[in-house]
XYZ file of C-alpha atoms in Angstrom:
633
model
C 7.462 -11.279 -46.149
C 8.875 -9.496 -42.784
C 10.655 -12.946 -42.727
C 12.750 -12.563 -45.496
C 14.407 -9.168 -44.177
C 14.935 -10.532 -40.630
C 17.247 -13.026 -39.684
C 15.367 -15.287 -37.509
C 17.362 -17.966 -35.482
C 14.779 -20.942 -34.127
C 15.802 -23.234 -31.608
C 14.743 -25.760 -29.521
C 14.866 -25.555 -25.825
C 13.460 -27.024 -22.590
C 10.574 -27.433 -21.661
C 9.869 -24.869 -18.842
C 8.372 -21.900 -18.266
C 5.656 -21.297 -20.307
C 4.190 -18.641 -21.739
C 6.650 -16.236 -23.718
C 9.356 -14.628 -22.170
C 12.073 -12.056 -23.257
C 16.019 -12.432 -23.197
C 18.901 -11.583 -24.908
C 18.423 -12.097 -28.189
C 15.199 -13.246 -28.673
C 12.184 -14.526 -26.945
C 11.432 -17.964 -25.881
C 8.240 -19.320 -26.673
C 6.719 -22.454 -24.639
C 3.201 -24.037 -24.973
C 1.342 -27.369 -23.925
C 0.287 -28.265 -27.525
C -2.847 -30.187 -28.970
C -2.715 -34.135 -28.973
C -1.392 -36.000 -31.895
C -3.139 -35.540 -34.916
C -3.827 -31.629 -34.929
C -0.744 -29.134 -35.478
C -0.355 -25.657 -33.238
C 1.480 -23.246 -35.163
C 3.539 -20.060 -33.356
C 2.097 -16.637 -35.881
C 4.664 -13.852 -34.832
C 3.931 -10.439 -36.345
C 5.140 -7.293 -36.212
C 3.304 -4.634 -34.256
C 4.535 -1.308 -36.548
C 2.964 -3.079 -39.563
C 0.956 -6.481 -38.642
C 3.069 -8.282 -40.854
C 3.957 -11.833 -40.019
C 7.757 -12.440 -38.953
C 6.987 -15.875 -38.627
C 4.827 -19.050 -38.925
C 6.636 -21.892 -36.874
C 4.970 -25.590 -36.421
C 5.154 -25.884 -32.894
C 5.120 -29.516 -33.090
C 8.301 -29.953 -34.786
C 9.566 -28.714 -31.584
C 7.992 -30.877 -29.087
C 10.559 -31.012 -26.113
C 8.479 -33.245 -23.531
C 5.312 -34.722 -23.708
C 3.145 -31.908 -25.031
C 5.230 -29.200 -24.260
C 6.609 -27.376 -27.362
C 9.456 -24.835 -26.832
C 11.574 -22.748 -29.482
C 13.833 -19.152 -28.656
C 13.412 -17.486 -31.488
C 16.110 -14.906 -31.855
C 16.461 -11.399 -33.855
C 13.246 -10.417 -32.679
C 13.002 -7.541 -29.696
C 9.867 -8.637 -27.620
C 9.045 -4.909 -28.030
C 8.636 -4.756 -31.340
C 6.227 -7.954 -31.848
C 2.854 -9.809 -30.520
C 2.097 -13.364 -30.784
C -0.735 -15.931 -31.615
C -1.229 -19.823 -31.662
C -3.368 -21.428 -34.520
C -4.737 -25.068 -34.641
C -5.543 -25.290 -38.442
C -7.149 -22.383 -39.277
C -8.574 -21.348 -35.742
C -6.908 -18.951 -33.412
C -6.694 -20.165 -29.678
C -5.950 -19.112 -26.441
C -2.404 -19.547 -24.696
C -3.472 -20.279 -20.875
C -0.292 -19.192 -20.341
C -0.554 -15.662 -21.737
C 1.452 -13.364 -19.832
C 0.358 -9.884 -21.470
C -2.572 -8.972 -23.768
C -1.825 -7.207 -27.300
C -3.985 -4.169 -28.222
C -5.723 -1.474 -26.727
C -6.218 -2.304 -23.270
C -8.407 0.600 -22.656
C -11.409 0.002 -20.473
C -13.900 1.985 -22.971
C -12.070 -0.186 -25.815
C -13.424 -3.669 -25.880
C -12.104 -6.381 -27.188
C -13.270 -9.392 -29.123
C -12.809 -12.792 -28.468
C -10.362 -13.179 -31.350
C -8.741 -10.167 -30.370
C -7.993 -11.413 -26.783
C -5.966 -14.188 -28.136
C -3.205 -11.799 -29.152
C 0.223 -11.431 -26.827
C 2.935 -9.442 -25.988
C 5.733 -11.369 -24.653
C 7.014 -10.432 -20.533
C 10.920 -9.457 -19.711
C 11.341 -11.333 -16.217
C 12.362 -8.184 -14.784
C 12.377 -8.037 -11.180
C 14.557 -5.278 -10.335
C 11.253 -3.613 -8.495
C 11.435 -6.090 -6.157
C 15.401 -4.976 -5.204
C 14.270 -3.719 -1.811
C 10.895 -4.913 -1.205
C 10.388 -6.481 1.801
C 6.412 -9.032 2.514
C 5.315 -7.306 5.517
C 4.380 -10.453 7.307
C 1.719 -9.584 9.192
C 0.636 -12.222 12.096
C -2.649 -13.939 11.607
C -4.060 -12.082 14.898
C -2.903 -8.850 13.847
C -4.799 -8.519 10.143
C -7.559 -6.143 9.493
C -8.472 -6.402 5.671
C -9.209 -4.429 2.982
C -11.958 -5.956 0.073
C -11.717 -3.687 -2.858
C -12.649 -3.778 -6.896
C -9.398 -2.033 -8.627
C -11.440 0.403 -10.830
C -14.438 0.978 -8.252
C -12.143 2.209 -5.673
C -10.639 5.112 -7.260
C -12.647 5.711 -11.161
C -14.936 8.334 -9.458
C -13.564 11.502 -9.981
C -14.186 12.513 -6.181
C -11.233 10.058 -5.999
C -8.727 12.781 -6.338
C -6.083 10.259 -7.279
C -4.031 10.966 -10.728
C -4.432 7.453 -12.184
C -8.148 6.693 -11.789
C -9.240 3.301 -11.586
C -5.979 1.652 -11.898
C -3.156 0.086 -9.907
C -1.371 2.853 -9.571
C -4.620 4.667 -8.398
C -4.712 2.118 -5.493
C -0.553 2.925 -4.565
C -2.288 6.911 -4.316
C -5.119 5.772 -1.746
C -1.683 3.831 0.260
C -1.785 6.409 2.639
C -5.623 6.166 2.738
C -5.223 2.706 4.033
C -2.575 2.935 6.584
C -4.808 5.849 8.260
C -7.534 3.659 8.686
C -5.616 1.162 10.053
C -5.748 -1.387 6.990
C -2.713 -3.932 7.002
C -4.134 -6.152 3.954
C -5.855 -5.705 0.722
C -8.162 -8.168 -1.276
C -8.508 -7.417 -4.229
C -11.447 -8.546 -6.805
C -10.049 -10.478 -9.822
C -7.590 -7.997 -11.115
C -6.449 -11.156 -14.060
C -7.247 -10.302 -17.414
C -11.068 -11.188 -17.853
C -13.358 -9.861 -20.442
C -15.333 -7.227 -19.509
C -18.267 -8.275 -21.744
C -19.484 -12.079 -22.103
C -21.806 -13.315 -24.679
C -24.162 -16.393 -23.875
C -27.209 -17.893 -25.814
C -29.869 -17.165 -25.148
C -32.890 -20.196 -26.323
C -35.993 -19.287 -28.636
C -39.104 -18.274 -27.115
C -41.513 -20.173 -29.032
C -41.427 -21.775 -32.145
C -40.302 -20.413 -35.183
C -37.736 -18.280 -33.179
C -33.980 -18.238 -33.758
C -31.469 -18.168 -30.475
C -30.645 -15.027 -29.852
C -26.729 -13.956 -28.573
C -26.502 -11.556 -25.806
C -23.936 -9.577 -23.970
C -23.372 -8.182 -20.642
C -21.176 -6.249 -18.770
C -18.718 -8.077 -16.571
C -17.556 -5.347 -14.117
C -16.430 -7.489 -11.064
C -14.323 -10.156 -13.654
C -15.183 -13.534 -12.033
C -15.177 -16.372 -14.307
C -12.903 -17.324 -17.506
C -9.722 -14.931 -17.777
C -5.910 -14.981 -18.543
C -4.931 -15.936 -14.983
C -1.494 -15.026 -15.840
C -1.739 -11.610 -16.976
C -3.389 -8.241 -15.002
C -5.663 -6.991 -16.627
C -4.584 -4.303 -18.980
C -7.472 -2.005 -18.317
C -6.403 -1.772 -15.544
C -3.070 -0.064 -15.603
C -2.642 3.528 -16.606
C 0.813 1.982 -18.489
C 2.526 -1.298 -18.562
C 0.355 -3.407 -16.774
C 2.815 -6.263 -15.133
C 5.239 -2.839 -14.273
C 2.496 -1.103 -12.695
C 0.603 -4.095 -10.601
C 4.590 -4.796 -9.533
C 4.855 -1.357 -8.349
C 1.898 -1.027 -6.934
C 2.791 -4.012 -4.364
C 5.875 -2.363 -3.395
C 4.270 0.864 -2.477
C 1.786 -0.840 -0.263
C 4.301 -3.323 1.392
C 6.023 -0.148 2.158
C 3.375 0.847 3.854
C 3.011 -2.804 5.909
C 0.240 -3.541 3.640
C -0.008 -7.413 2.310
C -1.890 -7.954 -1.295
C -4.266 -10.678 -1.705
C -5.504 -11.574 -4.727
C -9.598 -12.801 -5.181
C -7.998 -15.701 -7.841
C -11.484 -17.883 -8.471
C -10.651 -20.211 -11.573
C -13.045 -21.347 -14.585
C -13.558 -24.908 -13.705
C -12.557 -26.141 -16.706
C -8.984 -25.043 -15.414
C -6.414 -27.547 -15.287
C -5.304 -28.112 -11.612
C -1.471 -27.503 -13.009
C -2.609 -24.421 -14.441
C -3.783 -23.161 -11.341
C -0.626 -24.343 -8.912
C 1.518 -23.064 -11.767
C -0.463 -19.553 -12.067
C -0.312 -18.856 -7.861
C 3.299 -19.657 -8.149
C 3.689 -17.185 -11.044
C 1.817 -14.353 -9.137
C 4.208 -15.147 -5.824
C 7.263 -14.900 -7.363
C 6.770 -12.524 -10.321
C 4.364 -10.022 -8.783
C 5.422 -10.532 -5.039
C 1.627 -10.837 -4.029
C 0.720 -12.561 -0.178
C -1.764 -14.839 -0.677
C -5.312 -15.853 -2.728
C -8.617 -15.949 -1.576
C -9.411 -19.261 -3.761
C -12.535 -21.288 -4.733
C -11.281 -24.850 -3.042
C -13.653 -26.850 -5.581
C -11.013 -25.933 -8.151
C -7.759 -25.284 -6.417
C -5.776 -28.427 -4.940
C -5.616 -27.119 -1.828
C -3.856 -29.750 0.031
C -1.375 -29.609 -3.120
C -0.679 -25.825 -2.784
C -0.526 -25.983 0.604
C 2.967 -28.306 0.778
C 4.122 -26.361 -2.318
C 7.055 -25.190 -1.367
C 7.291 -22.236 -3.666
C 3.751 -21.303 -1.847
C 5.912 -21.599 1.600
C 4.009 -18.635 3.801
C 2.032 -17.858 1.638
C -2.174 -17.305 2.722
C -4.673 -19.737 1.262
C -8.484 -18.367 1.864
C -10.690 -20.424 1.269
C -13.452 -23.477 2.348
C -13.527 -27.250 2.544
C -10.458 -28.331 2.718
C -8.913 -30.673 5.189
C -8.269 -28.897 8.208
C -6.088 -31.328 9.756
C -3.597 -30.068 7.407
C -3.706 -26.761 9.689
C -3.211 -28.094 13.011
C 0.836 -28.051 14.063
C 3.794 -26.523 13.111
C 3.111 -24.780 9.395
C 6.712 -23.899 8.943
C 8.011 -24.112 5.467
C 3.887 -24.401 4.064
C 1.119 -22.728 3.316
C -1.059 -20.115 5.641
C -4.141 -21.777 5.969
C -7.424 -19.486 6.968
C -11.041 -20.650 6.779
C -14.001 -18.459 5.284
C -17.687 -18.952 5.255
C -20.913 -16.917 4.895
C -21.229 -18.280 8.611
C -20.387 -15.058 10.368
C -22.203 -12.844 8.211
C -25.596 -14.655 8.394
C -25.389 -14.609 12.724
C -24.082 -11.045 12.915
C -27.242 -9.814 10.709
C -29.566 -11.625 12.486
C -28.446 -10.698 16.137
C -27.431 -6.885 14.794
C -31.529 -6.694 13.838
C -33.195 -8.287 17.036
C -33.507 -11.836 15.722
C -34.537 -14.260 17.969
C -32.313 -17.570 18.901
C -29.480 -15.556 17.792
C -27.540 -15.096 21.110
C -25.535 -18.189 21.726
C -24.046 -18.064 17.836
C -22.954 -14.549 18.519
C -21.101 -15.312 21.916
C -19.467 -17.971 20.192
C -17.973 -15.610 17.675
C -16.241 -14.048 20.938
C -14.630 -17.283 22.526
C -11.904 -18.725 19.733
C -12.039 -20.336 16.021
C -13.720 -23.620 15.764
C -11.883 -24.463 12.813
C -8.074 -25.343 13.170
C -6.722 -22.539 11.471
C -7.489 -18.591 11.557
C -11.177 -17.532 10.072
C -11.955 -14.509 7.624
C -15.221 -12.969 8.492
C -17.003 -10.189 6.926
C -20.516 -8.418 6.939
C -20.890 -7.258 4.081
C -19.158 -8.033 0.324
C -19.526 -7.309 -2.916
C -22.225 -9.993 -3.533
C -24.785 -8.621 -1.473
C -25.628 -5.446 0.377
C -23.216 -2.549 1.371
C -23.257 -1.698 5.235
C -25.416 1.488 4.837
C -27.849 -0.592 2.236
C -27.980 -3.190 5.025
C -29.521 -0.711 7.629
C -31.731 1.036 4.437
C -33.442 -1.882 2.794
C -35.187 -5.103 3.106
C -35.234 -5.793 0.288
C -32.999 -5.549 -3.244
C -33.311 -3.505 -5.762
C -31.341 -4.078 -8.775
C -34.060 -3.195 -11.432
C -31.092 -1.341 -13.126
C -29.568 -4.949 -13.683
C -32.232 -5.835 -16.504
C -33.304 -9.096 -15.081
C -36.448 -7.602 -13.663
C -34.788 -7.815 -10.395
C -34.828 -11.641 -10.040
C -30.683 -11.363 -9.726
C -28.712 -11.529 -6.736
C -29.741 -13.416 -3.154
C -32.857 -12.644 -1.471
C -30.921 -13.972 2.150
C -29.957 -10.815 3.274
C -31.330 -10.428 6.192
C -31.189 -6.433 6.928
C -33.964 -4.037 8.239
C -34.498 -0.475 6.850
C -35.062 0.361 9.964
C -38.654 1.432 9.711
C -38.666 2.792 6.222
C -37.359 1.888 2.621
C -34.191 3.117 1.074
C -33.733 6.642 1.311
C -35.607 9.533 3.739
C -35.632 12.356 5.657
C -36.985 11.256 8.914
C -34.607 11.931 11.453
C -35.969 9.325 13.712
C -35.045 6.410 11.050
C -31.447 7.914 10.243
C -30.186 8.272 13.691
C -31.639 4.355 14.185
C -29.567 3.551 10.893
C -26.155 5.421 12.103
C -26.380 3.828 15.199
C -26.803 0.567 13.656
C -24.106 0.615 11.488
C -21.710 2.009 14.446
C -22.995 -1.160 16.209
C -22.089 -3.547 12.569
C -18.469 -2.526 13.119
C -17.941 -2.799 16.170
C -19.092 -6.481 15.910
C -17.294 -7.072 12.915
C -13.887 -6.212 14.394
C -13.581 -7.143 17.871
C -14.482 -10.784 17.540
C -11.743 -13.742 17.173
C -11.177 -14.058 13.505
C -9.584 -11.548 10.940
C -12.143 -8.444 10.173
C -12.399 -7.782 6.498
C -13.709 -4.544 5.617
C -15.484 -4.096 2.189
C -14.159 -0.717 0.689
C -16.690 2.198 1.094
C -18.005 0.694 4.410
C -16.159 2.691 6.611
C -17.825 6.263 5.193
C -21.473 4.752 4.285
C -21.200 3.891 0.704
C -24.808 3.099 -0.468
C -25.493 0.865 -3.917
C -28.928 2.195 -3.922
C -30.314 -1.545 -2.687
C -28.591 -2.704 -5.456
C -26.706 -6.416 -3.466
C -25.537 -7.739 -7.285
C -23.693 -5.132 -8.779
C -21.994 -7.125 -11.233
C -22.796 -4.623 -14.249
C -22.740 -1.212 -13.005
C -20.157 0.231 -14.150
C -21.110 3.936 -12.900
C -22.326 5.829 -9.879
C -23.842 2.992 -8.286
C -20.571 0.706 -7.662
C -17.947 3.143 -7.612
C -17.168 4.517 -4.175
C -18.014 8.606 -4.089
C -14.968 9.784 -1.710
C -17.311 12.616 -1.434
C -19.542 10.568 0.982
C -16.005 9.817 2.824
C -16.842 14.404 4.079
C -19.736 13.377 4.608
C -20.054 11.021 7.045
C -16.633 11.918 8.257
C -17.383 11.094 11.926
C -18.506 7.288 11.283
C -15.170 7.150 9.302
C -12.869 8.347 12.387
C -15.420 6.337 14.451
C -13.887 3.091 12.381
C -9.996 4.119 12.407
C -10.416 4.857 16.399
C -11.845 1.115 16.592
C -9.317 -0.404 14.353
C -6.494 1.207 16.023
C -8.145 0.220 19.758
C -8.053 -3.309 18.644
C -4.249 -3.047 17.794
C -3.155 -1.089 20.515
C -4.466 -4.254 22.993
C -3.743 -7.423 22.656
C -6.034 -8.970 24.593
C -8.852 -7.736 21.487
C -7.035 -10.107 19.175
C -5.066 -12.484 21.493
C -2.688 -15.222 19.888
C -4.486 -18.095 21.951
C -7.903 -19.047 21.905
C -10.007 -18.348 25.390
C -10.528 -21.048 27.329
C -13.267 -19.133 29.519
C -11.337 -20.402 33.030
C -8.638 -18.867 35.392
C -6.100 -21.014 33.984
C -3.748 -17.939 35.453
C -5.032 -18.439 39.038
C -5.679 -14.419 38.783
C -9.556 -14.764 39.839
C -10.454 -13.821 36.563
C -11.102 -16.291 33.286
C -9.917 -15.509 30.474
C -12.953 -14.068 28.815
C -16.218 -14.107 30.797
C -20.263 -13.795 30.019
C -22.672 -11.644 32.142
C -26.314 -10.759 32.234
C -28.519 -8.991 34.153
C -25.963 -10.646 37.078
C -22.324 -11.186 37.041
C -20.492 -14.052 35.543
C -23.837 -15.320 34.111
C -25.867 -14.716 31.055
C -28.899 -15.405 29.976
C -29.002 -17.472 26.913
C -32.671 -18.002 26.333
C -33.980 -17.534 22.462
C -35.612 -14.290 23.472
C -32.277 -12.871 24.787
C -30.607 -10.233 22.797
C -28.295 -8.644 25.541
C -25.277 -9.836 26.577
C -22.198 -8.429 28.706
C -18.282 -9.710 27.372
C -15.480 -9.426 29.604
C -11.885 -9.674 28.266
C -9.312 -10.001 31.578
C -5.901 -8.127 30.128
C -3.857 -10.816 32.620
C -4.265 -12.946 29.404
C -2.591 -10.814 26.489
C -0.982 -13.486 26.066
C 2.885 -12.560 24.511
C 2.553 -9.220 25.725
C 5.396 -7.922 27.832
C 3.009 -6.968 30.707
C -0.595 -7.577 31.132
C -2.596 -4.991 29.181
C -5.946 -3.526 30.194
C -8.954 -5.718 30.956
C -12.415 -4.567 28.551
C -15.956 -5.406 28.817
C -18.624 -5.263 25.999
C -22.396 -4.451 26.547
C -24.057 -5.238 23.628
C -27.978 -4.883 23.458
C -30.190 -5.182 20.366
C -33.243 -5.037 22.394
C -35.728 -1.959 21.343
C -36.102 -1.370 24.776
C -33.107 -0.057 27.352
C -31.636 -3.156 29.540
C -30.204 -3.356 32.660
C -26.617 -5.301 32.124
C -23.909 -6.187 35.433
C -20.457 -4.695 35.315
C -18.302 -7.363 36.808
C -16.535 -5.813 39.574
C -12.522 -5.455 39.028
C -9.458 -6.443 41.456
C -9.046 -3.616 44.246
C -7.318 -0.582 43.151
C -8.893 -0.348 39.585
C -12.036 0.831 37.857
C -14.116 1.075 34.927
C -14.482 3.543 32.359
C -16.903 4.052 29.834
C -15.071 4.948 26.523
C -17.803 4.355 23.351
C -21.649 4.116 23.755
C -23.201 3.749 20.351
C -26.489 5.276 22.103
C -25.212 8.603 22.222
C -24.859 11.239 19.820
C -21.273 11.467 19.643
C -20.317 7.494 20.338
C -16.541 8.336 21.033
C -16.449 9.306 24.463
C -13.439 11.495 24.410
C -12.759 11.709 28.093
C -15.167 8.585 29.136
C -17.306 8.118 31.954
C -15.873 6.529 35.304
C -17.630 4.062 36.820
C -15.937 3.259 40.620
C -18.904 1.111 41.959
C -19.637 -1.845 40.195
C -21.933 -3.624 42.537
C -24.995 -2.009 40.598
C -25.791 -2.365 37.079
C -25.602 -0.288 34.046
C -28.414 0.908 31.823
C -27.952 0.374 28.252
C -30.226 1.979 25.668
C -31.804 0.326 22.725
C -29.978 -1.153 19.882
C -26.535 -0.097 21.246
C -23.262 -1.029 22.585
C -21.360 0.304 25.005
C -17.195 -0.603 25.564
C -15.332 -0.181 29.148
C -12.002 -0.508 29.535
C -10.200 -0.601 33.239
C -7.689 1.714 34.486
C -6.226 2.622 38.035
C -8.505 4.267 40.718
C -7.768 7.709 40.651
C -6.739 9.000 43.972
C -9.247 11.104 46.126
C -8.360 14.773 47.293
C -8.117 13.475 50.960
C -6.216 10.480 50.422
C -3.880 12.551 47.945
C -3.222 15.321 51.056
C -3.101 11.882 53.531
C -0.403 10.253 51.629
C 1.698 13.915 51.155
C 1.785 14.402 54.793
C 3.157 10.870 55.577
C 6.340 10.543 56.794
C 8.563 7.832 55.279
């Protein structure tokens, strides 16, 4: 045996970390062991060969309760892979830090095979210079992306396709659009194929065992490891470098981290811990029913750190939340209402205005429009309907609540009359989606049409219909600059993403509330079900901890088929509106806007279209301009 020829030195030591971990000398090997009664035994073996090095009881070295620990030196963690056995039955470790084999995408692996490990060198000398970027609640615009979606296509034009280090390439992407966060879809070692049973069909029939492709990676996984198919080389080197190249670019990484529930709660706390401090990530979008929230949330290794999520006590938001957690609330809530009032619904109006005024929840809210489970933005505007035939479930997969319009016809055409209707509605979808009071949350392809072809549960395409064509990013090059110009509007004002909630009064004494609600007359709106027109004013004397007041803004949104008639609220003397984007028009951006000096009269506003005014100073007239030369101070 390999055994005999190697000098192995087997010790016991504490109890803490687990998993297996590389130092001088050795490796040390930790593992919460079976109950009394059934032995766990360490197999080490050599990867040049697959010989065995060694077959250690791991219950001869119990150091604490269940937890076994030995460091087993003359072994280079380099040169080895590990597996535990109860009897004759391989198991998981849930601690697993790095699968053993090929980690190729194309190269599946079996069950059996997923229980082999490498161990992990704590090396953090990546991290030498890195610094979190930080970013205040107010001031995020995020990022939802699948790791191997985003860049696989070949259109990608990145070296590394589908990997980490194919997301660090697209860094630069980001920043240009005005991105300051990522989410990324489980990027923990899952398999990419799960079996399940499926029951006879009539007598006489056996159970059949199927398998299908898990491309997004929810459910059971090695929450400590990313995924190796993932990574073009070392997997924990590359995901570590990866985060360093987008905080250098003021980028945050958040992780989509939604556990089996069969997961231990101190599995989980230990496993967000492990990704904070090993891989330098910001925060976890999390599934509450299985994370301790309220746990995690005064862990103080967790300290800053974001917590997405739903029901959880939100008392634990309210006050000071120095030294915990980052609390932030997400529901479907805000995608249902924006849907419905982006396509004419009736009722819809008050729930959309209340979007605009502040959170109701104590802490900041996530919203989105469109995710991964469910329509893309340009299959919202295409289809009523799904279509994932291509799924094999004869379509009956994925929601049927989507509630999008195809604007007239079903999924693709040529009629010009239906695509201009569909550009304009998706112009009007982002502009809802990022000037309201909550944090925006893009889903990657969005912002340069990405269609699914009415697929809304693309869970197992792994091809052209989930991965994002950057050749669509050409083509519809002017909805993507349409999308950067509104990002970067809402960070160049404050008063778009104040710090304080509105309060809708003067509390200022400047005549003007806060944020304000017109109609078809000033400073009051119609709110009756068949509404669906509405005029928001945001006064820049609240910007809150701006140095100086910033410019004052006012919305028109109408989904009406029909033109309205909408007030412009008049402004203090010596200013002025001007139109800068009207989602009506051909080009939307309005590079040199349209001044509007009387304000006593109201605007038209076409069909299914927003307009945006921002105030500025009253440009001086030719005869005052010669009046004021020619007086004598």
């Amino acid at each position: 045996m390999a055994e005999d020829r190697i000098k192995l030195e087997i010790i016991k030591t504490g109890p803490l970390p687990l998993g297996a971990w590389a130092s001088e000398g050795g490796v040390r090997f930790c593992i919460s062991a079976a109950a009394a009664g059934e032995t766990t035994r360490l197999v080490i073996m050599e990867k040049k060969t697959g010989e065995t090095i060694a077959d250690i009881t791991m219950d001869d070295y119990r150091v604490c309760g269940n937890i076994c620990a030995v460091f087993v030196g003359g072994i280079r963690a380099e040169d080895i892979f590990y597996a535990y056995y109860q009897g004759s039955e391989i198991i998981e470790d849930a601690y697993g830090l790095k699968l053993y084999g090929d980690g190729s995408w194309e190269r599946v692996q079996t069950p059996k095979e997923r229980c082999f490990y490498e161990p992990c060198l704590e090396d953090l000398s990546v991290f030498a210079e890195d610094v979190r970027p930080q970013i205040a609640d107010q001031d995020l615009v995020m990022y939802k992306l699948h790791v191997r979606g985003f860049t696989v296509h070949s259109s990608s034009k990145v070296r590394h396709k589908g990997t980490f280090a194919g997301i660090g390439e697209k860094a630069d992407y980001l920043k240009t659009l005005g991105i300051n966060a990522v989410v990324l879809m489980p990027v923990v070692d899952f398999p990419q194929i799960q079996f399940f049973t499926v029951s006879p069909a009539g007598p006489g029939k056996a159970e059949e065992v199927k398998t299908v492709l898990n491309c997004w990676g929810y459910g059971p996984a090695q929450y400590f490891a990313p995924k190796s198919s993932y990574a073009a080389f070392d997997p924990v080197r590359e995901f570590q470098e990866m985060v360093v190249t987008l905080h250098r670019k003021g980028i945050e990484v958040i992780l989509e981290l939604l556990f089996d529930e069969k997961t231990p709660r101190q599995t989980v706390l230990d496993c967000l811990r492990h990704w904070v401090y090993y891989y330098h990530v910001d925060g976890f979008w999390v599934n509450s029913e299985i994370v301790p929230v309220n746990i995690a949330f005064q862990d103080p290794m967790l300290a800053g750190v974001r917590l997405i999520c739903r029901d959880f006590d939100q008392n634990m938001a309210s006050g000071e939340s120095g030294g915990r957690a980052r609390l932030m609330y997400s529901d479907d809530s805000f995608m249902h209402t924006m849907r419905c009032f982006l396509k004419g619904d009736d009722n819809m109006l008050w729930a959309f205005t209340r979007y605009h005024l502040h959170s109701e929840s104590a802490c900041p809210q996530v919203h989105y429009m469109t995710s991964n489970n469910g329509f893309t933005l340009a299959d919202l505007v295409s289809y009523n309907e799904k279509h994932n035939e291509a799924n094999g479930e004869e379509n009956r997969d994925g929601t049927d609540y989507n509630n999008s319009w195809n604007c007239g016809i079903e999924g693709k055409t040529r009629s010009r009359k239906v695509m201009i209707l569909r550009r304009r509605q998706m112009l009007n979808a982002m502009i809802m989606l990022i000037f309201q009071q909550g944090v925006p949350v893009i889903y990657g392809g969005d912002e340069f049409g990405n269609s699914q072809q009415g697929n809304n549960n693309a869970y197992c395409q792994d091809n052209d219909i989930f991965w994002l064509n950057w050749r669509d990013l050409k083509k519809n090059e002017r909805f993507f600059e349409f999308t950067r110009r509104m990002i970067a509007l809402r960070a160049a004002h404050p008063i778009l993403h104040p710090q304080k909630i509105f309060r809708q009064t003067d509390y200022l004494g400047c005549g003007y509330p806060d944020i304000s609600f017109h109609g078809r007359h000033p400073w009051r709106a119609d709110m009756d079900r068949e509404q669906r027109y509405i005029g928001i004013m945001y006064c820049g004397a609240y910007a809150g901890m701006a140095q100086q007041p910033d410019q004052s803004f006012y919305f028109a949104y109408n989904m009406y088929w029909e033109k309205e008639d909408i007030s412009l609220p008049p402004l203090p003397k010596g200013q002025c509106w001007r139109k800068i984007v009207d989602t009506f028009e051909e080009e939307p951006l309005l590079e040199k806007g349209c001044l509007v000096e009387k304000t006593n009269e109201n605007i038209e506003i076409g069909p299914r279209s927003i307009q945006i005014y921002i105030s500025e100073k009253q440009p001086v007239k030719a005869e005052e301009a010669g009046d004021e030369k020619n007086t004598v101070r």
